[in-house]
CSV table of C-alpha atoms in Angstrom, one decimal:
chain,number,residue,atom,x,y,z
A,1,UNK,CA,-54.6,-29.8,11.8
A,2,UNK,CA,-52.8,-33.6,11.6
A,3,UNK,CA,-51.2,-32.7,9.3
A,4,UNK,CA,-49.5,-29.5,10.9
A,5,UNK,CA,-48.7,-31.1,13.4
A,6,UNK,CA,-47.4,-34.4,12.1
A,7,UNK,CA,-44.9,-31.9,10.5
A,8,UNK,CA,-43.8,-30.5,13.8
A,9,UNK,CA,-43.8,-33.9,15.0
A,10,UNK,CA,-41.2,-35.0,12.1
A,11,UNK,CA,-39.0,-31.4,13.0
A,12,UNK,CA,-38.5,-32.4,16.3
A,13,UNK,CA,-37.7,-36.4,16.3
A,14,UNK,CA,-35.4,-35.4,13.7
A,15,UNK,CA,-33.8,-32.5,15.8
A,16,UNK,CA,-33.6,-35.1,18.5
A,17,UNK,CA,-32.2,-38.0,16.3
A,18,UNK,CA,-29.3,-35.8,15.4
A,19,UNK,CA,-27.8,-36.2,18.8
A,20,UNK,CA,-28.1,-39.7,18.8
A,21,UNK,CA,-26.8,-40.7,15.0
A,22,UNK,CA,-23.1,-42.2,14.8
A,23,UNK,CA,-20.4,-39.5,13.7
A,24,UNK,CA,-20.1,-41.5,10.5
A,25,UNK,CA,-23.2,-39.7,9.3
A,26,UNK,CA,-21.8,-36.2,9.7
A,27,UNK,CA,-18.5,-37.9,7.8
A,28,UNK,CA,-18.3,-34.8,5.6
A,29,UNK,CA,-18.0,-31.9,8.3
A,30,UNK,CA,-14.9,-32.5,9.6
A,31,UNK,CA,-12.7,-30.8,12.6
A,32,UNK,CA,-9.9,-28.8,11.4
A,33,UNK,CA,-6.1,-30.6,11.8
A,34,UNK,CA,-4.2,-27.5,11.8
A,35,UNK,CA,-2.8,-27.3,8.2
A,36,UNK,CA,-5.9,-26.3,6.3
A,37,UNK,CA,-5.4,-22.4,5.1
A,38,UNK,CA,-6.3,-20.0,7.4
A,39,UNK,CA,-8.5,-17.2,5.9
A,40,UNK,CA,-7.8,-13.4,6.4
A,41,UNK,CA,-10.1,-11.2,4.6
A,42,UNK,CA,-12.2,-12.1,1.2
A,43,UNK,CA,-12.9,-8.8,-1.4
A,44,UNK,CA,-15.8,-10.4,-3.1
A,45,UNK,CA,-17.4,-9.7,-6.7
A,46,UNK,CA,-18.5,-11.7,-9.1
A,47,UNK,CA,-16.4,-10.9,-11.8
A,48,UNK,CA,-13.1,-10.9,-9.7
A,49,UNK,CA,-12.9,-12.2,-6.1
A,50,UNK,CA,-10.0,-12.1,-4.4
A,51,UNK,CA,-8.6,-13.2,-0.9
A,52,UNK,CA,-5.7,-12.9,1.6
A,53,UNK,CA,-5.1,-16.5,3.4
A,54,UNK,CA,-2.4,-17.7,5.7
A,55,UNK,CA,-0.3,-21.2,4.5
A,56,UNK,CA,2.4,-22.6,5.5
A,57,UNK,CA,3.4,-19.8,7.4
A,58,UNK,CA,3.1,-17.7,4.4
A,59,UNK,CA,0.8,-15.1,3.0
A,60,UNK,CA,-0.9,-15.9,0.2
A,61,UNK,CA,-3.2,-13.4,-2.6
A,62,UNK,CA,-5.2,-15.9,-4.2
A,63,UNK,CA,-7.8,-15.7,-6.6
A,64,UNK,CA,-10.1,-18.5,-7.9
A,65,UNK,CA,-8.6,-21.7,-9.2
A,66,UNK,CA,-5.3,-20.8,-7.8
A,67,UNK,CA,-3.1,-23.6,-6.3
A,68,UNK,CA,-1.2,-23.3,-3.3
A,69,UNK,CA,1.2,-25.9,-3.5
A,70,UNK,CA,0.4,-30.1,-5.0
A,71,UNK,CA,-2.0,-30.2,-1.7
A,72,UNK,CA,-4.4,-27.3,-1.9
A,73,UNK,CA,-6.3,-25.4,-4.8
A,74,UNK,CA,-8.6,-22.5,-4.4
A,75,UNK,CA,-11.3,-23.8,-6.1
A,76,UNK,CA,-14.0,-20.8,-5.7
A,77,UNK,CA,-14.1,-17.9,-3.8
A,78,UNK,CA,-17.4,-17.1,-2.2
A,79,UNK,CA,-18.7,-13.9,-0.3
A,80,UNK,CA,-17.7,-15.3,3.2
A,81,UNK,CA,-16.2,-19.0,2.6
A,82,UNK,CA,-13.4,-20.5,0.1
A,83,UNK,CA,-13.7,-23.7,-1.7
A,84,UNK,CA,-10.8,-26.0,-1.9
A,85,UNK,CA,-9.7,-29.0,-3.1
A,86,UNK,CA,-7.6,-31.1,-1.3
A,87,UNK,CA,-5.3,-34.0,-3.7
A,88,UNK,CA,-4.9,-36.1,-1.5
A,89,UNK,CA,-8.3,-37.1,-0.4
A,90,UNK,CA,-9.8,-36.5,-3.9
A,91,UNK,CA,-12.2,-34.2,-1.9
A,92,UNK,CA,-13.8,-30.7,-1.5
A,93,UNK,CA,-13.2,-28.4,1.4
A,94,UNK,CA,-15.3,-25.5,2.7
A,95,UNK,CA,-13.4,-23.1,4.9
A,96,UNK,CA,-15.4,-20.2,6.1
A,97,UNK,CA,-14.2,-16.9,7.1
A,98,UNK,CA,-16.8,-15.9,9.9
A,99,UNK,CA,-15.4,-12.2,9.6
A,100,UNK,CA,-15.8,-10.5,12.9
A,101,UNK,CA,-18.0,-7.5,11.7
A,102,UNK,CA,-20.5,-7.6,8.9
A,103,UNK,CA,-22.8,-4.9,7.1
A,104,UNK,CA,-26.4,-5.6,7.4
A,105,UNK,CA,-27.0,-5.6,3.7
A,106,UNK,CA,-24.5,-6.5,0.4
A,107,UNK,CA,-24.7,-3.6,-1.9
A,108,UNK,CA,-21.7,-3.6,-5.0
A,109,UNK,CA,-18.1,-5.1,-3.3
A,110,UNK,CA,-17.7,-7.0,-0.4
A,111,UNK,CA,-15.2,-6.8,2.0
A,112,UNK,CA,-15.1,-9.2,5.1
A,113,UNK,CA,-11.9,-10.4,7.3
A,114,UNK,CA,-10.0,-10.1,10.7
A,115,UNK,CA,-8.0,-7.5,11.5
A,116,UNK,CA,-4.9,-7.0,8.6
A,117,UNK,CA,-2.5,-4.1,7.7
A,118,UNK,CA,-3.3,-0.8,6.0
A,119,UNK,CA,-1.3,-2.2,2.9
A,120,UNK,CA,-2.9,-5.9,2.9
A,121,UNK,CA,-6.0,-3.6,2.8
A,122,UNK,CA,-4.4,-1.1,0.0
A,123,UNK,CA,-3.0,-4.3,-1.6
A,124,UNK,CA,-6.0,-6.2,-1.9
A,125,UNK,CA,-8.4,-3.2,-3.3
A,126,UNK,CA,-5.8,-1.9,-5.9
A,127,UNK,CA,-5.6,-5.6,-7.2
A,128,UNK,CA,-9.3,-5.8,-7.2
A,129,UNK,CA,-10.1,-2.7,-8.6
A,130,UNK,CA,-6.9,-2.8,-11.3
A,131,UNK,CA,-5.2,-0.4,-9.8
A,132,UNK,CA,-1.8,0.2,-9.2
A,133,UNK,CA,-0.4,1.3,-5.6
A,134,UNK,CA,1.9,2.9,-3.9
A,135,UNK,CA,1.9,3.9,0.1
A,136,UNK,CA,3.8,6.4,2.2
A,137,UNK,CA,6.6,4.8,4.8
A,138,UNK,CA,5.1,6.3,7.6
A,139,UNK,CA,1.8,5.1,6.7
A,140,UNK,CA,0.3,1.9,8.8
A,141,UNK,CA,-2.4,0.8,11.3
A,142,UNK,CA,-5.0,-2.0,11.4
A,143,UNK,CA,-7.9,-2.5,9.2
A,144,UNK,CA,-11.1,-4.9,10.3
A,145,UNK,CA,-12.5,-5.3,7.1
A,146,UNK,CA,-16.5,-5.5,7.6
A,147,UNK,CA,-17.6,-3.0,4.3
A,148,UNK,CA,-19.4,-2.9,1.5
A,149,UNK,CA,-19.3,-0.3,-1.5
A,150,UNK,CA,-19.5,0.4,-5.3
A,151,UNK,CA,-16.3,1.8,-5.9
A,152,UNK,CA,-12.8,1.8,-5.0
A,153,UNK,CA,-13.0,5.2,-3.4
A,154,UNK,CA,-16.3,4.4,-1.0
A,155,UNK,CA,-14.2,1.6,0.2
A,156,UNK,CA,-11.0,3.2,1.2
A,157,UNK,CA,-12.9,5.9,3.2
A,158,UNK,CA,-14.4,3.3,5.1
A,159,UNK,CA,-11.2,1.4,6.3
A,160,UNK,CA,-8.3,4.2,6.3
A,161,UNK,CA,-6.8,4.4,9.6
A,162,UNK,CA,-7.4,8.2,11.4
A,163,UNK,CA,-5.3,10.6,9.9
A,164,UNK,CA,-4.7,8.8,6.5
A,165,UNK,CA,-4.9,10.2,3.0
A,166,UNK,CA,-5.5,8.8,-0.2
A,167,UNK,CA,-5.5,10.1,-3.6
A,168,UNK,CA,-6.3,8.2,-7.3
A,169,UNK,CA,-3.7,9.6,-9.7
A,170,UNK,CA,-5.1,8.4,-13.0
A,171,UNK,CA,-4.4,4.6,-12.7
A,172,UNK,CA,-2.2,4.7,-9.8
A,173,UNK,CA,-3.8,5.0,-5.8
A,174,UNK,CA,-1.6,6.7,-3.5
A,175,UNK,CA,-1.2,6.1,0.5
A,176,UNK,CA,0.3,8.3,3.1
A,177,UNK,CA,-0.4,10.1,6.5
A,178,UNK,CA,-1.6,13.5,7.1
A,179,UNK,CA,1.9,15.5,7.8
A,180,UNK,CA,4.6,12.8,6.8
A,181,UNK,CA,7.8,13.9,8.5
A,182,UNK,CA,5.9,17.0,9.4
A,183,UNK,CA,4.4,18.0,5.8
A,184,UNK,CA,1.1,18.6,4.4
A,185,UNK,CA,0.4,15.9,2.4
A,186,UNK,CA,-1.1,18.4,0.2
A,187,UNK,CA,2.5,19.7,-0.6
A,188,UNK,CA,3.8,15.8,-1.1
A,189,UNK,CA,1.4,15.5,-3.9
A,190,UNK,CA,1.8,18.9,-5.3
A,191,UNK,CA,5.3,18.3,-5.6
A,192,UNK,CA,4.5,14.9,-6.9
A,193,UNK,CA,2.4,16.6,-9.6
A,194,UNK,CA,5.1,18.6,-10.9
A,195,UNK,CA,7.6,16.0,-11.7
A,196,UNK,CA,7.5,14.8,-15.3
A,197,UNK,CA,9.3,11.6,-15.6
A,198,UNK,CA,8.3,10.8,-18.8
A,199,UNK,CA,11.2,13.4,-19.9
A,200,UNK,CA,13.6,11.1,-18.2
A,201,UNK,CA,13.1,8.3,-20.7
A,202,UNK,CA,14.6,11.0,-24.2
A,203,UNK,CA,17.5,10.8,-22.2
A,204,UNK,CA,17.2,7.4,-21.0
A,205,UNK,CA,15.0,4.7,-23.1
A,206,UNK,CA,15.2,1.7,-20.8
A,207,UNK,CA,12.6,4.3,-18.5
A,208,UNK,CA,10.3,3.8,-21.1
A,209,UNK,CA,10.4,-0.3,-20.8
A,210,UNK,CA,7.4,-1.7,-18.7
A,211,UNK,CA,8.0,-3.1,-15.8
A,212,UNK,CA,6.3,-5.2,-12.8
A,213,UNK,CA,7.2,-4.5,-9.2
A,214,UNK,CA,5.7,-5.8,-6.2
A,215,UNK,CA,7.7,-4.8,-2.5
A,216,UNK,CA,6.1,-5.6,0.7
A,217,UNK,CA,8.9,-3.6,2.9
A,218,UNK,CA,12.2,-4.3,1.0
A,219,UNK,CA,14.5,-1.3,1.6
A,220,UNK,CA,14.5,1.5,-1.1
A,221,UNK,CA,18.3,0.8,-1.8
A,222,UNK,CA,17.7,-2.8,-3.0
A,223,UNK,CA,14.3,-1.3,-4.4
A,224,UNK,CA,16.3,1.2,-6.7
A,225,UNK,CA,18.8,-1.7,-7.7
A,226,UNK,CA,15.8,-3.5,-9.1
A,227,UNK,CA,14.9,-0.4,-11.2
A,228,UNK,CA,18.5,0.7,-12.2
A,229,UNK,CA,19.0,-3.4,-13.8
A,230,UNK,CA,15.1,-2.9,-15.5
A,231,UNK,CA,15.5,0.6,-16.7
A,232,UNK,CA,19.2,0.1,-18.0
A,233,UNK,CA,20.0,3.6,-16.1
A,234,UNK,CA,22.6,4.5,-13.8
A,235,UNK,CA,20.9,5.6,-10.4
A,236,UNK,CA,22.8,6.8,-7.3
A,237,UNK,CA,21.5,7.3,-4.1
A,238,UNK,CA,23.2,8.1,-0.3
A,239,UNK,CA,24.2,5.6,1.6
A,240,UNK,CA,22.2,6.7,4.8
A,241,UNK,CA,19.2,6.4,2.7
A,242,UNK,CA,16.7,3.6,4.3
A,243,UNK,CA,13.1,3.6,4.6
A,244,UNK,CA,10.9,0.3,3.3
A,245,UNK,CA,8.9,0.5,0.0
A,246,UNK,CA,5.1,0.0,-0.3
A,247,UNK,CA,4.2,-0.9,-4.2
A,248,UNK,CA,2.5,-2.7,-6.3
A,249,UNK,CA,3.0,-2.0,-10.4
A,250,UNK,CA,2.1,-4.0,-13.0
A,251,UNK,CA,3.2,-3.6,-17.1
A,252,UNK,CA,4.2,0.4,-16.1
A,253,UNK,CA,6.9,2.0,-17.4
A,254,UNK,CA,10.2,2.2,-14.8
A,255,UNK,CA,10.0,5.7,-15.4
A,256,UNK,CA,6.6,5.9,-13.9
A,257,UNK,CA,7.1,3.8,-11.1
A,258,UNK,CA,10.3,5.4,-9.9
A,259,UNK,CA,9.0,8.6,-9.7
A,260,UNK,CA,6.1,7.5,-7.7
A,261,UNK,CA,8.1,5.8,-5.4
A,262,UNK,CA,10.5,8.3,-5.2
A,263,UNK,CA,8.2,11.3,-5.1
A,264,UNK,CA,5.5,9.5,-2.8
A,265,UNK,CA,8.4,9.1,-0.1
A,266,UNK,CA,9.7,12.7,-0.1
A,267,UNK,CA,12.3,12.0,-2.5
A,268,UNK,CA,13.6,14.0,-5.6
A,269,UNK,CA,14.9,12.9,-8.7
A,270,UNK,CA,18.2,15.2,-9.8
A,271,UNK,CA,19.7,14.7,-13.5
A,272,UNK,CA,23.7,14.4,-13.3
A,273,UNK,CA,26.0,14.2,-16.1
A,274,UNK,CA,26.8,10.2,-15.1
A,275,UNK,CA,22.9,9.6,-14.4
A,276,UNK,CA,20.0,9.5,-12.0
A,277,UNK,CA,20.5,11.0,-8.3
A,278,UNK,CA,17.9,10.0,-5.4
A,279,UNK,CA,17.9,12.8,-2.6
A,280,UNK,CA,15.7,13.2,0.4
A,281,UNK,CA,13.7,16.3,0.5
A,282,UNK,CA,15.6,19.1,1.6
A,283,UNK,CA,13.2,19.3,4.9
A,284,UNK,CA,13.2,15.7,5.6
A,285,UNK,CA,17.3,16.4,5.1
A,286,UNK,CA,16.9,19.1,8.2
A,287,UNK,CA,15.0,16.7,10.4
A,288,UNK,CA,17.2,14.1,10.1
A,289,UNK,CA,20.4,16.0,11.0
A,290,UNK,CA,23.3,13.1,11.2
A,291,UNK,CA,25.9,16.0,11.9
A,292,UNK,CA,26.3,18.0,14.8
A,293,UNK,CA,24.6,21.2,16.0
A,294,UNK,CA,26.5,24.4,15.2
A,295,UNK,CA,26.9,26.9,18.3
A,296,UNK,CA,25.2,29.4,18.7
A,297,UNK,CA,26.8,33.2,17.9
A,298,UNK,CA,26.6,35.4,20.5
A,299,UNK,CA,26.7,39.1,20.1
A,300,UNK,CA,29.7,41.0,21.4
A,301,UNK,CA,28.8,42.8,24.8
A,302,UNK,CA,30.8,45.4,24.0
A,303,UNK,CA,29.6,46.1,20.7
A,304,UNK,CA,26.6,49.5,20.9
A,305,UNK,CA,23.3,48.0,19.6
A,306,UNK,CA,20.2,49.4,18.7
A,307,UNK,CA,17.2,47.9,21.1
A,308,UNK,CA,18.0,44.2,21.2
A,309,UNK,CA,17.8,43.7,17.5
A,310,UNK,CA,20.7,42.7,15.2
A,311,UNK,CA,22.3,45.5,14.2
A,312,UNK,CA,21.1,47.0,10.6
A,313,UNK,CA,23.9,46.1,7.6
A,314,UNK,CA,26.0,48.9,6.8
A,315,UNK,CA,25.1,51.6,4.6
A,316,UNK,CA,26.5,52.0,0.8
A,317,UNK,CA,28.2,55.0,-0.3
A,318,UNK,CA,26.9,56.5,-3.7
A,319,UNK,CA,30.0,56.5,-5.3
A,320,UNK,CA,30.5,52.5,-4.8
A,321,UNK,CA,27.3,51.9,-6.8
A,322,UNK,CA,28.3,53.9,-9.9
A,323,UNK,CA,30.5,52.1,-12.4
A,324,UNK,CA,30.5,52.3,-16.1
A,325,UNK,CA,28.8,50.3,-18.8
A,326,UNK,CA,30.5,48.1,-20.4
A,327,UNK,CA,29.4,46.9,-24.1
A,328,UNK,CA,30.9,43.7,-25.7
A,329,UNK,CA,31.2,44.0,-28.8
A,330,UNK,CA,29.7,41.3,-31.4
């Protein structure tokens, strides 16, 4: 019995002690001075964790022993807390994420932060799964991060906004809303399906080149410059033609990832004698309208109709439909 509670005893001089000991002896736990990296959302695994931070007023994808600039290295990556070392003090620094929502268990991948975009989200998972990715225009909302899962595709049914999509197209994961500009996104990928632009490269070769593109929003006219210079293959497009891009390809043939694009955005790629042409969908063309609305025709009042119908198209005589064979000879 002493001894028990000589042990309680020692917990609570030493819980009282604490109040009273100089601020040299917490030396190591310091405040923060504003230009530490702020941390957005950790994917965690062992074999390849992965973060989203905030430096410098920039966004940073960092993985472990990653350096930010001659200041800050990311020295580890932990489940909800990044190590870094700091130059100038020689020292290590703990920043921890404290997500706001957690799961009560840690099952596979973890996936803690504060509230980021749908493609932060779709960015993060493709890199960490090695996937590619592509995602619709219209496609956006907040994500709170606060899941856990085995696979890539328990993960994105977790944190897809309402009325999001998403499909896994061998190596490539693809974004968009549920009617994009008033279509199934059944039909987007249907149509998406039946594409094949790996016939594009016989006709053009530089297709067939890999290729690395990362856009975060830049416009689809300076996107299709990139891939015009990189495939070596005239592409035309109109010049009303503005929507921002959503991809992320790595070592994949242009081809491939301008078909994607293309496709994913209800685009279609036409073959002309001088090269590539990049047209919107016929209905996204209607929706759009930049020219005027026709009148409207207005039937004749004086003209006999039959109910209120149009009237029926005339009829044929039989003599107008018989005309002689004609055989050219070989």
């Amino acid at each position: 019995m002493k001894t028990e509670s000589f042990k309680h005893l020692t917990v609570v001089l030493a819980f009282i002690f604490s109040f009273f000991l100089p601020a040299d002896a917490f030396a190591e736990y310091q405040q923060r001075t504003g230009d530490e990296p702020v941390i957005k959302a950790i994917l965690y695994h062992q074999d390849n964790p992965r973060a989203l931070l905030i430096y410098d007023r920039q966004k940073h994808h960092v993985v472990d022993k990653m350096r930010l600039d001659d200041e800050w290295t990311v020295e580890q990556i932990r489940r909800e807390s990044i190590l870094f070392k700091r130059a100038s003090t020689g020292s290590f620094v703990e920043i921890y994420l404290y997500p706001k929502k957690r799961p009560r268990y840690h099952q596979g991948w973890s996936f803690y932060g504060h509230p980021i975009s749908l493609w932060e989200t779709v960015e993060l998972l493709a890199h960490g799964f090695g996937y590619q990715a592509v995602m619709h225009f219209q496609a956006g909302g907040a994500v709170v991060p606060g899941n856990h899962g085995g696979s890539i595709s328990k993960l994105m049914k977790k944190l897809l906004p309402p009325h999001h999509r998403f499909a896994l197209a061998g190596p490539v994961m693809l974004v968009l809303p549920v009617k994009p500009a008033g279509e199934e996104w059944t039909e987007v990928l249907e149509r998406m399906n039946q594409s094949h632009p790996e016939l594009l490269s016989l006709r053009y070769p530089g297709l067939n080149q890999p290729g690395i593109l990362f856009s975060r929003g830049d416009d689809i006219q300076h996107v299709l410059k990139k891939l015009a210079l990189g495939g070596k293959t005239p592409i035309q497009f109109p010049r009303d033609l503005h929507f921002p891009v959503y991809c992320s390809f790595r070592n994949i043939p242009f081809g491939q990832i301008l078909s994607k694009i293309v496709y994913l955005n209800q685009c279609i790629i036409i073959e002309r004698e001088y090269g590539l042409e990049i047209s919107p969908w016929p209905r996204k063309v209607l929706s759009r309208g930049p020219w005027p609305d026709l009148p409207l025709l207005k039937a004749d009042p004086h003209e006999p109709q039959a109910g209120h119908g149009p009237n029926p198209p005339p009829l044929i005589q039989d003599h107008l439909l018989n005309h002689p064979i004609i055989r050219q000879t070989p």
